[in-house]
Amino acid sequence: METLQGKKIYIMDYDELEPHLSKEVLVGEQSIAVFLTEGEVHAIENNCPHKGGPLSQGLVSGKYVFCPLHDWKIDVTDGVVQGADEGCVKTFETTVEDGAVYLIYS
Amino acid sequence: MPDNKEQLVVIGNGMAGVRTVEEILKKDPERYQVTIFGKEPHPNYNRISLSSVLQGNTEVNDIILNTYEWYEENNITLYTGDPVVAIDTEKQTVSSEKNVTATYDRLILATGSNPFMLPLPGADKEGVIAFRDIEDCETMINASSQYKRAAVIGGGLLGLEAARGLLNLNMETEVIHLENSLMERQLDSTAGAMLQEELEKQGMRFHMEKQTEQIVGKDRVEGLYFKDGTKLYADLVVMAVGIKPNIDLAQQAGIETNRAVVVNDYMEANVPNVYAVGECAEHNGIAYGLVAPLYEQAKVLADRLCNEASNASYTGSLLYTQLKVSGVDVFSSGDFMEGEGKKAVRVHDEFEGVYKKVMVKDDKVVGSVLFGDTSDSPRLLDMMRKEEDISSMSKAVLLPSEGADSTESPVLSMAPDETICGCNGVSKEAIVQAIEQDGLSSVEEIKKHTNASRSCGGCKPLVSDLLQAVLGEEVTETQVEPLCGCTAMSHEQVQEEIRNRQLTHPREVMNVLGWEHEEGCTKCRPAINYYLGVVHPQTYEDDDRSRFVNERMHANIQNDGTYSVVPRMYGGVTDSEQLRKIANVADKYEVPMLKLTGGQRIDMLGVNKEDLPDIWSDLDMPSGHAYGKAIRTVKTCVGEDFCRFGTQDSIGMGIAIEKKFERLNTPHKVKMAVSACPRNCAESGIKDIGIVGVEGAWEMYVGGNGGVDLRGGDMLVKVESGDELLDIMSAFLQYYREDAHYLERTSHWVERVGLDPIRETIIHDLDTRQFYKERMDHALANKPEDPWSTLTHNENKRKELFERKAVELV
Ligand code: SRM
Ligand SMILES: Cc1cc2nc3c(=O)[nH]c(=O)nc-3n(C[C@H](O)[C@H](O)[C@H](O)COP(=O)(O)OP(=O)(O)OC[C@H]3O[C@@H](n4cnc5c(N)ncnc54)[C@H](O)[C@@H]3O)c2cc1C
Ligand code: SF4
Ligand code: FES
């Protein structure tokens, strides 16, 4: 999304995030899964590199999310697929200021 | 006759006071007419177990030590929720807030302590509390549903217990500690650092060497300011910085106090006929804050009150602490710090996270700290008590369990007079004697007969090992298939540990059992969640974050991320009204496909996540659980009402079965069917439980499966009455629920355990049938409500699970 380059976009309040659950956010057409792990906020594309499973619906363990469709394991901090499977999902930079969560498009 | 009984009045309905009364009743039940005043509106409960109540997994009822019936049976007059406000030591009377006056011949003060509240600016704000009683627990549990960030001031035993509970309640938990090492009164800095590391792994965050200066917020607390200028947000603050003996009443009455009520070796205060016991008593300059010493005091006091000539006296207690902060075993005793004239023997295994230190002075053990493995504690305590001269021992002998066969329970090598239950002072031989003489066969019975493990429960594993040793049960260790990659333990071992150690929370299970990945994976998390629910049907709160997507969302996810919705149609029967509702919903939400399922109901496929709650509420039909490891469908055939071959009312029976068991969680999905003749139009032969009606009777088949491993069901039994059929189904299902591995269909389970043992348990032995049936009744009584209606009415959950936030781009 070229138009978003360099922008900081408010997406939700920090309070809306729950550990071990992810929140789906639609920014324009793009669906993004936002996680609260170990006190930090991470955002990745809500789209599994395998067959497009909605990662926001997966089971979360530590910094990993397991895809709800076929159990691929993905690191939410860098988007890298774990184990024998290969691939990577896009990650987004986030920041929390005064209880508000922003996405930063660099 | 009551008239000539002496009047004994006890102020304080807590652990020490009531224990004293129990001891008196044991010695001389006829002597006193007992009256107890309690400030709290509860019978005597186990204060130590408040931590598990806080975790939300034990209910207040489970920690009651003496029920109201107990007071009644023992003819005790009890005033609860009515504190004593004055004592007249001249007239020998006490009077309560609600104006009850009681005359005493003997008076016991057992008022315990109050939590110490730091006098900080802002300490009176809403949301700043202590951790001492049931009310505090309730406040914290309630707060956890509305607020998220908790700060605990104090990194001692109590503070860490509170923090652990708050973590389990899913709060972000910060612990603030003044010192640079946790639990510095019980642990040296090495053990303190190990504990901190372990707790950090569990998700606690620590702020060490921080002094709180001010609590800020409007009406409710919003944060803390520290002396060093830093701050922390918090919407709940728990102060756990210490306790203050509760002596106001004694002081007003002119009874001698120092830090607490001063007593002599017979627990007598300085005023005639007045005694003190428990945390409000000070003996030899010490006011104790743990139950073991208080129980020793209670014994001495009871002796004194039943027999004036008794010269049993209290000479002080050895100080030690045994505790378990969620899986971490810690023990500390006596004088454990390095210092002049003392030498230490240390073992520190950083691989296993075990640390042991024994302090020796003048050839005697004077103190110790054990971390990670506390199996040496009874022996070390014994050496301290007996002041054993160890000069002739090799130093390695002090900590022998290192070299010993680690699978052997330490209880085997304990001397008969060694104490197993520290809190209640119960020795090994006392337990062995009780097992043999009273024919005991469970830890629960031992607890009832001897008091062992009745308080903190830390000795339960030892008691259970001892029971096994005495009964001579064989335990063979074989190579086992692990539950998943996070552990080496099998399904059985995990189930057993959950039962034996009374584990109550998924994270606790993983911690206590040494999980490799601390938050588990998609294999173990759902399994543990299921096992906990079966073991604690009444108290366990299902952890939806440990469930597969379908079970968390109560719908089946499809390949494109949409969901399908299958409402329940009992026995495959529907009517025009249901069909109309389904048709309307399909139109309103533009459901892409309606399909009849193989389970005799209608599926709405291709529904958007965010529409699910609205669809459910429009449908106003219960969930069919087409997604669940749960009771699924009960297929039926037409039956005797219509079919020319029908012998029984298969539709009626099918509906009755489905209504009885619907919503119940099971190890894997359970499908059932009822056909009214052996032609079997409902396919009863390939169901988990298949019923076939024949002339005047029902046949019950089990372990059938029409899926991956096609298997025909085995005939289990043929019965005449429908009620008996339902009882046997209850027993069978409960046996399966408790025994099967998670994700094991009945077909695989029946193959594994064999049909004969199942038949023996459920069909032949009427006692075990009844046993399982009753447990099923209990599980059914605690079944969750219909999830669809629960979720549509829970605004928080709706947001949490189903919301898709659209962000405006400007
Ligand atoms: C909807 C339905 C197919 C249909 O359109 O008829 C269906 C759909 C699914 N079945 Fe099934 N099964 C359906 C009847 C069956 C039957 C027939 C029956 O119940 O009479 C069987 C064989 C009988 C049996 O289970 O013994 C069946 C054997 C399976 C299996 C293999 C189970 C096994 O033990 O071998 C799975 C996989 C699993 O559960 O692990 C499965 C799993 C699934 C899942 C839930 C796959 C998944 O995990 O996402 C499918 C969801 C599809 C979707 O997009 O919503 N489904 N499935 C049927 C729903 C019945 C209902 O009303 O609840
Ligand atoms: C969360 C928690 C965890 C703990 N864990 C452990 C542990 O692991 N091991 C251990 O050994 N100890 C533990 N303790 C300490 C232990 O619970 C106490 O030492 C013990 O309960 C003290 O007994 P007591 O009878 O002296 O006081 P209490 O049990 O407090 O009983 C005193 C009772 O008197 C009532 N009372 C006060 N004033 C009046 C009045 N004027 N009139 C009528 N009633 C009055 C109080 O309301 C209270 O109910 C723990 C304590 C807490 C709070
Ligand atoms: S048989 Fe069942 S699991 Fe397989 S594609 Fe059809 S619905 Fe899906
Ligand atoms: S789509 Fe994610 S694992 Fe297959």
mmCIF file of N, CA, C and O in Angstrom, chain A residues 4 7 9-12 14-28 36 38-39 51 54 56-63 66 68-69 71 73 98, chain B residues 148-149 170 172 205 233 507 517 519-523 525-526 545-549 552-553 557-561 563 609 799-801 803-810:
data_model
loop_
_atom_site.group_PDB
_atom_site.id
_atom_site.type_symbol
_atom_site.label_atom_id
_atom_site.label_comp_id
_atom_site.label_asym_id
_atom_site.label_seq_id
_atom_site.Cartn_x
_atom_site.Cartn_y
_atom_site.Cartn_z
ATOM 1 N N LEU A 4 0.134 4.447 2.043
ATOM 2 C CA LEU A 4 0.269 4.446 3.500
ATOM 3 C C LEU A 4 1.707 4.676 3.962
ATOM 4 O O LEU A 4 1.955 4.818 5.147
ATOM 5 N N LYS A 7 3.213 6.344 7.210
ATOM 6 C CA LYS A 7 2.089 6.754 8.056
ATOM 7 C C LYS A 7 2.030 5.965 9.350
ATOM 8 O O LYS A 7 2.442 4.814 9.415
ATOM 9 N N ILE A 9 -0.826 4.723 11.892
ATOM 10 C CA ILE A 9 -2.282 4.627 11.908
ATOM 11 C C ILE A 9 -2.780 4.032 13.221
ATOM 12 O O ILE A 9 -2.349 2.949 13.624
ATOM 13 N N TYR A 10 -3.693 4.755 13.850
ATOM 14 C CA TYR A 10 -4.288 4.231 15.090
ATOM 15 C C TYR A 10 -5.172 3.034 14.750
ATOM 16 O O TYR A 10 -6.021 3.119 13.860
ATOM 17 N N ILE A 11 -4.986 1.903 15.409
ATOM 18 C CA ILE A 11 -5.863 0.767 15.111
ATOM 19 C C ILE A 11 -6.778 0.353 16.267
ATOM 20 O O ILE A 11 -7.881 -0.113 16.034
ATOM 21 N N MET A 12 -6.324 0.520 17.483
ATOM 22 C CA MET A 12 -7.200 0.158 18.606
ATOM 23 C C MET A 12 -6.561 0.600 19.917
ATOM 24 O O MET A 12 -5.417 1.040 19.930
ATOM 25 N N TYR A 14 -4.946 -0.314 23.491
ATOM 26 C CA TYR A 14 -4.160 -1.424 24.027
ATOM 27 C C TYR A 14 -5.054 -2.365 24.840
ATOM 28 O O TYR A 14 -4.927 -3.575 24.800
ATOM 29 N N ASP A 15 -6.013 -1.779 25.543
ATOM 30 C CA ASP A 15 -6.912 -2.549 26.392
ATOM 31 C C ASP A 15 -7.752 -3.569 25.635
ATOM 32 O O ASP A 15 -8.283 -4.491 26.218
ATOM 33 N N GLU A 16 -7.913 -3.371 24.342
ATOM 34 C CA GLU A 16 -8.734 -4.305 23.588
ATOM 35 C C GLU A 16 -8.010 -5.612 23.301
ATOM 36 O O GLU A 16 -8.608 -6.587 22.874
ATOM 37 N N LEU A 17 -6.691 -5.626 23.522
ATOM 38 C CA LEU A 17 -5.932 -6.844 23.251
ATOM 39 C C LEU A 17 -5.945 -7.768 24.461
ATOM 40 O O LEU A 17 -5.929 -7.323 25.599
ATOM 41 N N GLU A 18 -5.977 -9.051 24.170
ATOM 42 C CA GLU A 18 -5.960 -10.054 25.241
ATOM 43 C C GLU A 18 -4.799 -10.988 24.957
ATOM 44 O O GLU A 18 -4.601 -11.408 23.816
ATOM 45 N N PRO A 19 -4.060 -11.375 25.997
ATOM 46 C CA PRO A 19 -3.024 -12.381 25.751
ATOM 47 C C PRO A 19 -3.660 -13.682 25.252
ATOM 48 O O PRO A 19 -4.794 -14.009 25.627
ATOM 49 N N HIS A 20 -2.966 -14.428 24.442
ATOM 50 C CA HIS A 20 -3.425 -15.733 23.922
ATOM 51 C C HIS A 20 -4.619 -15.634 22.972
ATOM 52 O O HIS A 20 -5.254 -16.627 22.683
ATOM 53 N N LEU A 21 -4.952 -14.432 22.548
ATOM 54 C CA LEU A 21 -5.999 -14.293 21.539
ATOM 55 C C LEU A 21 -5.496 -13.231 20.581
ATOM 56 O O LEU A 21 -4.700 -12.377 20.950
ATOM 57 N N SER A 22 -6.002 -13.275 19.360
ATOM 58 C CA SER A 22 -5.574 -12.256 18.431
ATOM 59 C C SER A 22 -6.785 -11.458 17.978
ATOM 60 O O SER A 22 -7.908 -11.950 18.010
ATOM 61 N N LYS A 23 -6.541 -10.228 17.606
ATOM 62 C CA LYS A 23 -7.634 -9.388 17.124
ATOM 63 C C LYS A 23 -7.418 -9.143 15.641
ATOM 64 O O LYS A 23 -6.317 -8.799 15.217
ATOM 65 N N GLU A 24 -8.477 -9.326 14.861
ATOM 66 C CA GLU A 24 -8.362 -9.052 13.431
ATOM 67 C C GLU A 24 -8.711 -7.597 13.156
ATOM 68 O O GLU A 24 -9.720 -7.099 13.628
ATOM 69 N N VAL A 25 -7.854 -6.936 12.365
ATOM 70 C CA VAL A 25 -8.111 -5.544 12.000
ATOM 71 C C VAL A 25 -8.087 -5.433 10.482
ATOM 72 O O VAL A 25 -7.217 -6.004 9.832
ATOM 73 N N LEU A 26 -9.062 -4.755 9.954
ATOM 74 C CA LEU A 26 -9.078 -4.503 8.511
ATOM 75 C C LEU A 26 -8.575 -3.100 8.263
ATOM 76 O O LEU A 26 -9.197 -2.119 8.681
ATOM 77 N N VAL A 27 -7.426 -2.979 7.607
ATOM 78 C CA VAL A 27 -6.937 -1.649 7.231
ATOM 79 C C VAL A 27 -7.135 -1.558 5.733
ATOM 80 O O VAL A 27 -6.422 -2.214 4.970
ATOM 81 N N GLY A 28 -8.125 -0.809 5.358
ATOM 82 C CA GLY A 28 -8.508 -0.824 3.944
ATOM 83 C C GLY A 28 -8.942 -2.237 3.581
ATOM 84 O O GLY A 28 -9.827 -2.802 4.210
ATOM 85 N N LEU A 36 -0.949 -9.833 21.433
ATOM 86 C CA LEU A 36 -0.301 -9.300 22.635
ATOM 87 C C LEU A 36 0.473 -10.456 23.259
ATOM 88 O O LEU A 36 -0.118 -11.359 23.843
ATOM 89 N N GLU A 38 3.707 -11.572 25.695
ATOM 90 C CA GLU A 38 4.707 -11.183 26.679
ATOM 91 C C GLU A 38 4.775 -9.655 26.802
ATOM 92 O O GLU A 38 5.833 -9.058 26.836
ATOM 93 N N GLY A 39 3.600 -9.043 26.811
ATOM 94 C CA GLY A 39 3.526 -7.608 27.032
ATOM 95 C C GLY A 39 3.789 -6.758 25.791
ATOM 96 O O GLY A 39 3.661 -5.551 25.819
ATOM 97 N N LYS A 51 -2.182 -22.154 2.937
ATOM 98 C CA LYS A 51 -3.354 -22.008 2.080
ATOM 99 C C LYS A 51 -4.262 -20.868 2.540
ATOM 100 O O LYS A 51 -5.489 -20.954 2.464
ATOM 101 N N PRO A 54 -6.821 -18.004 8.251
ATOM 102 C CA PRO A 54 -6.847 -16.754 9.035
ATOM 103 C C PRO A 54 -6.084 -16.936 10.342
ATOM 104 O O PRO A 54 -6.588 -17.527 11.292
ATOM 105 N N SER A 56 -5.462 -15.055 12.679
ATOM 106 C CA SER A 56 -6.049 -14.447 13.875
ATOM 107 C C SER A 56 -6.921 -15.444 14.631
ATOM 108 O O SER A 56 -7.280 -15.212 15.783
ATOM 109 N N GLN A 57 -7.263 -16.563 14.014
ATOM 110 C CA GLN A 57 -8.131 -17.545 14.678
ATOM 111 C C GLN A 57 -7.340 -18.689 15.301
ATOM 112 O O GLN A 57 -7.910 -19.652 15.788
ATOM 113 N N GLY A 58 -6.001 -18.596 15.245
ATOM 114 C CA GLY A 58 -5.196 -19.734 15.697
ATOM 115 C C GLY A 58 -4.992 -19.775 17.186
ATOM 116 O O GLY A 58 -5.276 -18.823 17.908
ATOM 117 N N LEU A 59 -4.472 -20.910 17.650
ATOM 118 C CA LEU A 59 -4.128 -21.045 19.066
ATOM 119 C C LEU A 59 -2.766 -20.385 19.274
ATOM 120 O O LEU A 59 -1.845 -20.590 18.488
ATOM 121 N N VAL A 60 -2.661 -19.571 20.321
ATOM 122 C CA VAL A 60 -1.425 -18.828 20.556
ATOM 123 C C VAL A 60 -0.665 -19.448 21.724
ATOM 124 O O VAL A 60 -1.240 -19.733 22.766
ATOM 125 N N SER A 61 0.622 -19.684 21.508
ATOM 126 C CA SER A 61 1.453 -20.207 22.588
ATOM 127 C C SER A 61 2.757 -19.438 22.577
ATOM 128 O O SER A 61 3.502 -19.509 21.605
ATOM 129 N N GLY A 62 3.036 -18.692 23.654
ATOM 130 C CA GLY A 62 4.241 -17.865 23.681
ATOM 131 C C GLY A 62 4.203 -16.920 22.490
ATOM 132 O O GLY A 62 3.194 -16.283 22.212
ATOM 133 N N LYS A 63 5.302 -16.879 21.719
ATOM 134 C CA LYS A 63 5.310 -15.952 20.581
ATOM 135 C C LYS A 63 4.909 -16.640 19.287
ATOM 136 O O LYS A 63 5.184 -16.132 18.210
ATOM 137 N N PHE A 66 -0.508 -20.961 15.938
ATOM 138 C CA PHE A 66 -0.694 -22.159 15.124
ATOM 139 C C PHE A 66 -1.871 -21.900 14.182
ATOM 140 O O PHE A 66 -2.973 -21.574 14.637
ATOM 141 N N PRO A 68 -5.121 -22.118 12.156
ATOM 142 C CA PRO A 68 -6.301 -22.913 12.491
ATOM 143 C C PRO A 68 -6.645 -23.961 11.419
ATOM 144 O O PRO A 68 -7.401 -24.878 11.697
ATOM 145 N N LEU A 69 -6.103 -23.817 10.221
ATOM 146 C CA LEU A 69 -6.497 -24.793 9.194
ATOM 147 C C LEU A 69 -5.655 -26.064 9.209
ATOM 148 O O LEU A 69 -6.190 -27.166 9.268
ATOM 149 N N ASP A 71 -2.462 -26.279 11.069
ATOM 150 C CA ASP A 71 -1.513 -26.324 12.191
ATOM 151 C C ASP A 71 -0.087 -25.874 11.876
ATOM 152 O O ASP A 71 0.839 -26.282 12.560
ATOM 153 N N LYS A 73 3.063 -23.553 12.223
ATOM 154 C CA LYS A 73 3.452 -22.770 13.402
ATOM 155 C C LYS A 73 4.240 -21.547 12.958
ATOM 156 O O LYS A 73 5.234 -21.675 12.243
ATOM 157 N N ASP A 98 0.416 6.015 25.075
ATOM 158 C CA ASP A 98 -0.721 6.401 25.913
ATOM 159 C C ASP A 98 -1.895 5.454 25.760
ATOM 160 O O ASP A 98 -3.042 5.875 25.577
ATOM 161 N N LYS B 148 -7.157 -5.193 34.248
ATOM 162 C CA LYS B 148 -6.161 -6.062 33.646
ATOM 163 C C LYS B 148 -4.802 -6.033 34.295
ATOM 164 O O LYS B 148 -4.044 -6.974 34.165
ATOM 165 N N ARG B 149 -4.478 -4.917 34.956
ATOM 166 C CA ARG B 149 -3.105 -4.801 35.440
ATOM 167 C C ARG B 149 -3.081 -4.793 36.959
ATOM 168 O O ARG B 149 -3.634 -3.906 37.583
ATOM 169 N N ASN B 170 -5.653 -14.312 34.634
ATOM 170 C CA ASN B 170 -5.346 -13.628 33.381
ATOM 171 C C ASN B 170 -5.095 -12.139 33.537
ATOM 172 O O ASN B 170 -5.395 -11.358 32.638
ATOM 173 N N GLU B 172 -2.290 -9.067 33.994
ATOM 174 C CA GLU B 172 -0.875 -8.763 33.878
ATOM 175 C C GLU B 172 -0.404 -8.469 35.299
ATOM 176 O O GLU B 172 -0.960 -7.593 35.944
ATOM 177 N N ARG B 205 6.149 -10.353 36.432
ATOM 178 C CA ARG B 205 7.218 -9.381 36.195
ATOM 179 C C ARG B 205 7.614 -8.749 37.517
ATOM 180 O O ARG B 205 6.771 -8.468 38.351
ATOM 181 N N TYR B 233 1.664 1.545 35.819
ATOM 182 C CA TYR B 233 0.206 1.576 35.771
ATOM 183 C C TYR B 233 -0.354 0.335 36.433
ATOM 184 O O TYR B 233 0.157 -0.753 36.262
ATOM 185 N N ARG B 507 -1.798 -23.685 33.042
ATOM 186 C CA ARG B 507 -0.418 -23.230 33.203
ATOM 187 C C ARG B 507 0.255 -23.916 34.380
ATOM 188 O O ARG B 507 1.435 -24.207 34.367
ATOM 189 N N HIS B 517 8.029 -26.483 26.518
ATOM 190 C CA HIS B 517 7.607 -25.186 25.995
ATOM 191 C C HIS B 517 6.553 -24.669 26.948
ATOM 192 O O HIS B 517 5.502 -25.280 27.084
ATOM 193 N N GLU B 519 4.244 -22.616 27.264
ATOM 194 C CA GLU B 519 2.819 -22.398 27.031
ATOM 195 C C GLU B 519 2.184 -23.503 26.195
ATOM 196 O O GLU B 519 1.062 -23.386 25.737
ATOM 197 N N GLY B 520 2.941 -24.583 25.980
ATOM 198 C CA GLY B 520 2.354 -25.739 25.331
ATOM 199 C C GLY B 520 2.124 -25.567 23.840
ATOM 200 O O GLY B 520 2.577 -24.604 23.232
ATOM 201 N N CYS B 521 1.417 -26.525 23.259
ATOM 202 C CA CYS B 521 1.189 -26.505 21.820
ATOM 203 C C CYS B 521 -0.250 -26.935 21.531
ATOM 204 O O CYS B 521 -1.045 -27.130 22.437
ATOM 205 N N THR B 522 -0.554 -27.111 20.256
ATOM 206 C CA THR B 522 -1.926 -27.453 19.892
ATOM 207 C C THR B 522 -2.289 -28.884 20.270
ATOM 208 O O THR B 522 -3.445 -29.270 20.178
ATOM 209 N N LYS B 523 -1.303 -29.684 20.658
ATOM 210 C CA LYS B 523 -1.614 -31.051 21.096
ATOM 211 C C LYS B 523 -1.965 -31.071 22.586
ATOM 212 O O LYS B 523 -2.949 -31.656 22.998
ATOM 213 N N ARG B 525 -2.316 -28.402 24.904
ATOM 214 C CA ARG B 525 -3.195 -27.417 25.550
ATOM 215 C C ARG B 525 -4.646 -27.883 25.599
ATOM 216 O O ARG B 525 -5.264 -27.895 26.668
ATOM 217 N N PRO B 526 -5.221 -28.319 24.444
ATOM 218 C CA PRO B 526 -6.610 -28.783 24.507
ATOM 219 C C PRO B 526 -6.762 -30.027 25.383
ATOM 220 O O PRO B 526 -7.768 -30.181 26.073
ATOM 221 N N ARG B 545 -9.080 -20.317 25.392
ATOM 222 C CA ARG B 545 -7.871 -20.016 24.632
ATOM 223 C C ARG B 545 -7.037 -21.261 24.401
ATOM 224 O O ARG B 545 -6.060 -21.238 23.656
ATOM 225 N N SER B 546 -7.373 -22.352 25.090
ATOM 226 C CA SER B 546 -6.671 -23.608 24.875
ATOM 227 C C SER B 546 -7.461 -24.522 23.941
ATOM 228 O O SER B 546 -7.155 -25.689 23.817
ATOM 229 N N ARG B 547 -8.495 -24.019 23.343
ATOM 230 C CA ARG B 547 -9.310 -24.883 22.486
ATOM 231 C C ARG B 547 -9.020 -24.641 21.013
ATOM 232 O O ARG B 547 -8.608 -23.571 20.616
ATOM 233 N N PHE B 548 -9.293 -25.684 20.221
ATOM 234 C CA PHE B 548 -9.158 -25.533 18.777
ATOM 235 C C PHE B 548 -10.122 -24.461 18.302
ATOM 236 O O PHE B 548 -11.166 -24.234 18.915
ATOM 237 N N VAL B 549 -9.784 -23.895 17.161
ATOM 238 C CA VAL B 549 -10.584 -22.798 16.634
ATOM 239 C C VAL B 549 -12.081 -23.134 16.634
ATOM 240 O O VAL B 549 -12.908 -22.342 17.095
ATOM 241 N N ARG B 552 -13.531 -22.984 20.078
ATOM 242 C CA ARG B 552 -13.496 -21.651 20.660
ATOM 243 C C ARG B 552 -14.597 -20.781 20.034
ATOM 244 O O ARG B 552 -15.252 -20.008 20.703
ATOM 245 N N MET B 553 -14.782 -20.962 18.720
ATOM 246 C CA MET B 553 -15.755 -20.123 18.002
ATOM 247 C C MET B 553 -17.141 -20.761 17.953
ATOM 248 O O MET B 553 -18.094 -20.161 17.468
ATOM 249 N N ILE B 557 -14.743 -24.008 11.124
ATOM 250 C CA ILE B 557 -14.049 -23.120 10.189
ATOM 251 C C ILE B 557 -13.946 -23.838 8.826
ATOM 252 O O ILE B 557 -13.854 -25.057 8.764
ATOM 253 N N GLN B 558 -14.021 -23.065 7.756
ATOM 254 C CA GLN B 558 -13.928 -23.657 6.432
ATOM 255 C C GLN B 558 -12.654 -23.205 5.731
ATOM 256 O O GLN B 558 -11.967 -22.317 6.236
ATOM 257 N N ASN B 559 -12.417 -23.767 4.544
ATOM 258 C CA ASN B 559 -11.133 -23.513 3.894
ATOM 259 C C ASN B 559 -10.893 -22.039 3.592
ATOM 260 O O ASN B 559 -9.764 -21.599 3.475
ATOM 261 N N ASP B 560 -11.955 -21.224 3.479
ATOM 262 C CA ASP B 560 -11.721 -19.813 3.174
ATOM 263 C C ASP B 560 -11.840 -18.916 4.405
ATOM 264 O O ASP B 560 -11.941 -17.696 4.291
ATOM 265 N N GLY B 561 -11.854 -19.525 5.594
ATOM 266 C CA GLY B 561 -11.903 -18.719 6.813
ATOM 267 C C GLY B 561 -13.308 -18.349 7.249
ATOM 268 O O GLY B 561 -13.487 -17.719 8.286
ATOM 269 N N TYR B 563 -17.299 -19.710 8.321
ATOM 270 C CA TYR B 563 -17.705 -20.759 9.255
ATOM 271 C C TYR B 563 -19.013 -21.400 8.818
ATOM 272 O O TYR B 563 -19.760 -20.845 8.005
ATOM 273 N N LYS B 609 -17.376 -14.727 10.186
ATOM 274 C CA LYS B 609 -17.119 -14.757 11.623
ATOM 275 C C LYS B 609 -17.950 -13.744 12.387
ATOM 276 O O LYS B 609 -18.595 -14.069 13.387
ATOM 277 N N LYS B 799 -16.994 -9.349 21.610
ATOM 278 C CA LYS B 799 -15.969 -8.451 21.102
ATOM 279 C C LYS B 799 -14.642 -9.187 20.949
ATOM 280 O O LYS B 799 -13.954 -9.085 19.941
ATOM 281 N N GLU B 800 -14.334 -9.936 22.009
ATOM 282 C CA GLU B 800 -13.047 -10.605 22.074
ATOM 283 C C GLU B 800 -12.875 -11.586 20.908
ATOM 284 O O GLU B 800 -11.827 -11.660 20.295
ATOM 285 N N LEU B 801 -13.909 -12.353 20.623
ATOM 286 C CA LEU B 801 -13.750 -13.460 19.673
ATOM 287 C C LEU B 801 -14.242 -13.147 18.263
ATOM 288 O O LEU B 801 -13.716 -13.669 17.291
ATOM 289 N N GLU B 803 -15.202 -9.962 16.832
ATOM 290 C CA GLU B 803 -15.091 -8.648 16.225
ATOM 291 C C GLU B 803 -14.036 -8.628 15.118
ATOM 292 O O GLU B 803 -12.998 -9.270 15.226
ATOM 293 N N ARG B 804 -14.335 -7.939 14.068
ATOM 294 C CA ARG B 804 -13.319 -7.655 13.065
ATOM 295 C C ARG B 804 -13.310 -6.148 12.964
ATOM 296 O O ARG B 804 -14.276 -5.512 12.550
ATOM 297 N N LYS B 805 -12.213 -5.528 13.384
ATOM 298 C CA LYS B 805 -12.181 -4.067 13.483
ATOM 299 C C LYS B 805 -11.820 -3.454 12.147
ATOM 300 O O LYS B 805 -10.785 -3.788 11.580
ATOM 301 N N ALA B 806 -12.661 -2.593 11.652
ATOM 302 C CA ALA B 806 -12.309 -1.904 10.421
ATOM 303 C C ALA B 806 -11.718 -0.550 10.783
ATOM 304 O O ALA B 806 -12.294 0.191 11.576
ATOM 305 N N VAL B 807 -10.538 -0.261 10.256
ATOM 306 C CA VAL B 807 -9.869 0.995 10.578
ATOM 307 C C VAL B 807 -10.125 2.002 9.462
ATOM 308 O O VAL B 807 -9.990 1.685 8.289
ATOM 309 N N GLU B 808 -10.499 3.183 9.863
ATOM 310 C CA GLU B 808 -10.745 4.216 8.861
ATOM 311 C C GLU B 808 -9.423 4.784 8.370
ATOM 312 O O GLU B 808 -8.537 5.118 9.159
ATOM 313 N N LEU B 809 -9.287 4.896 7.091
ATOM 314 C CA LEU B 809 -8.074 5.509 6.553
ATOM 315 C C LEU B 809 -8.398 6.945 6.180
ATOM 316 O O LEU B 809 -9.337 7.196 5.445
ATOM 317 N N VAL B 810 -7.612 7.868 6.747
ATOM 318 C CA VAL B 810 -7.927 9.265 6.435
ATOM 319 C C VAL B 810 -6.934 9.870 5.455
ATOM 320 O O VAL B 810 -5.869 9.346 5.232
#
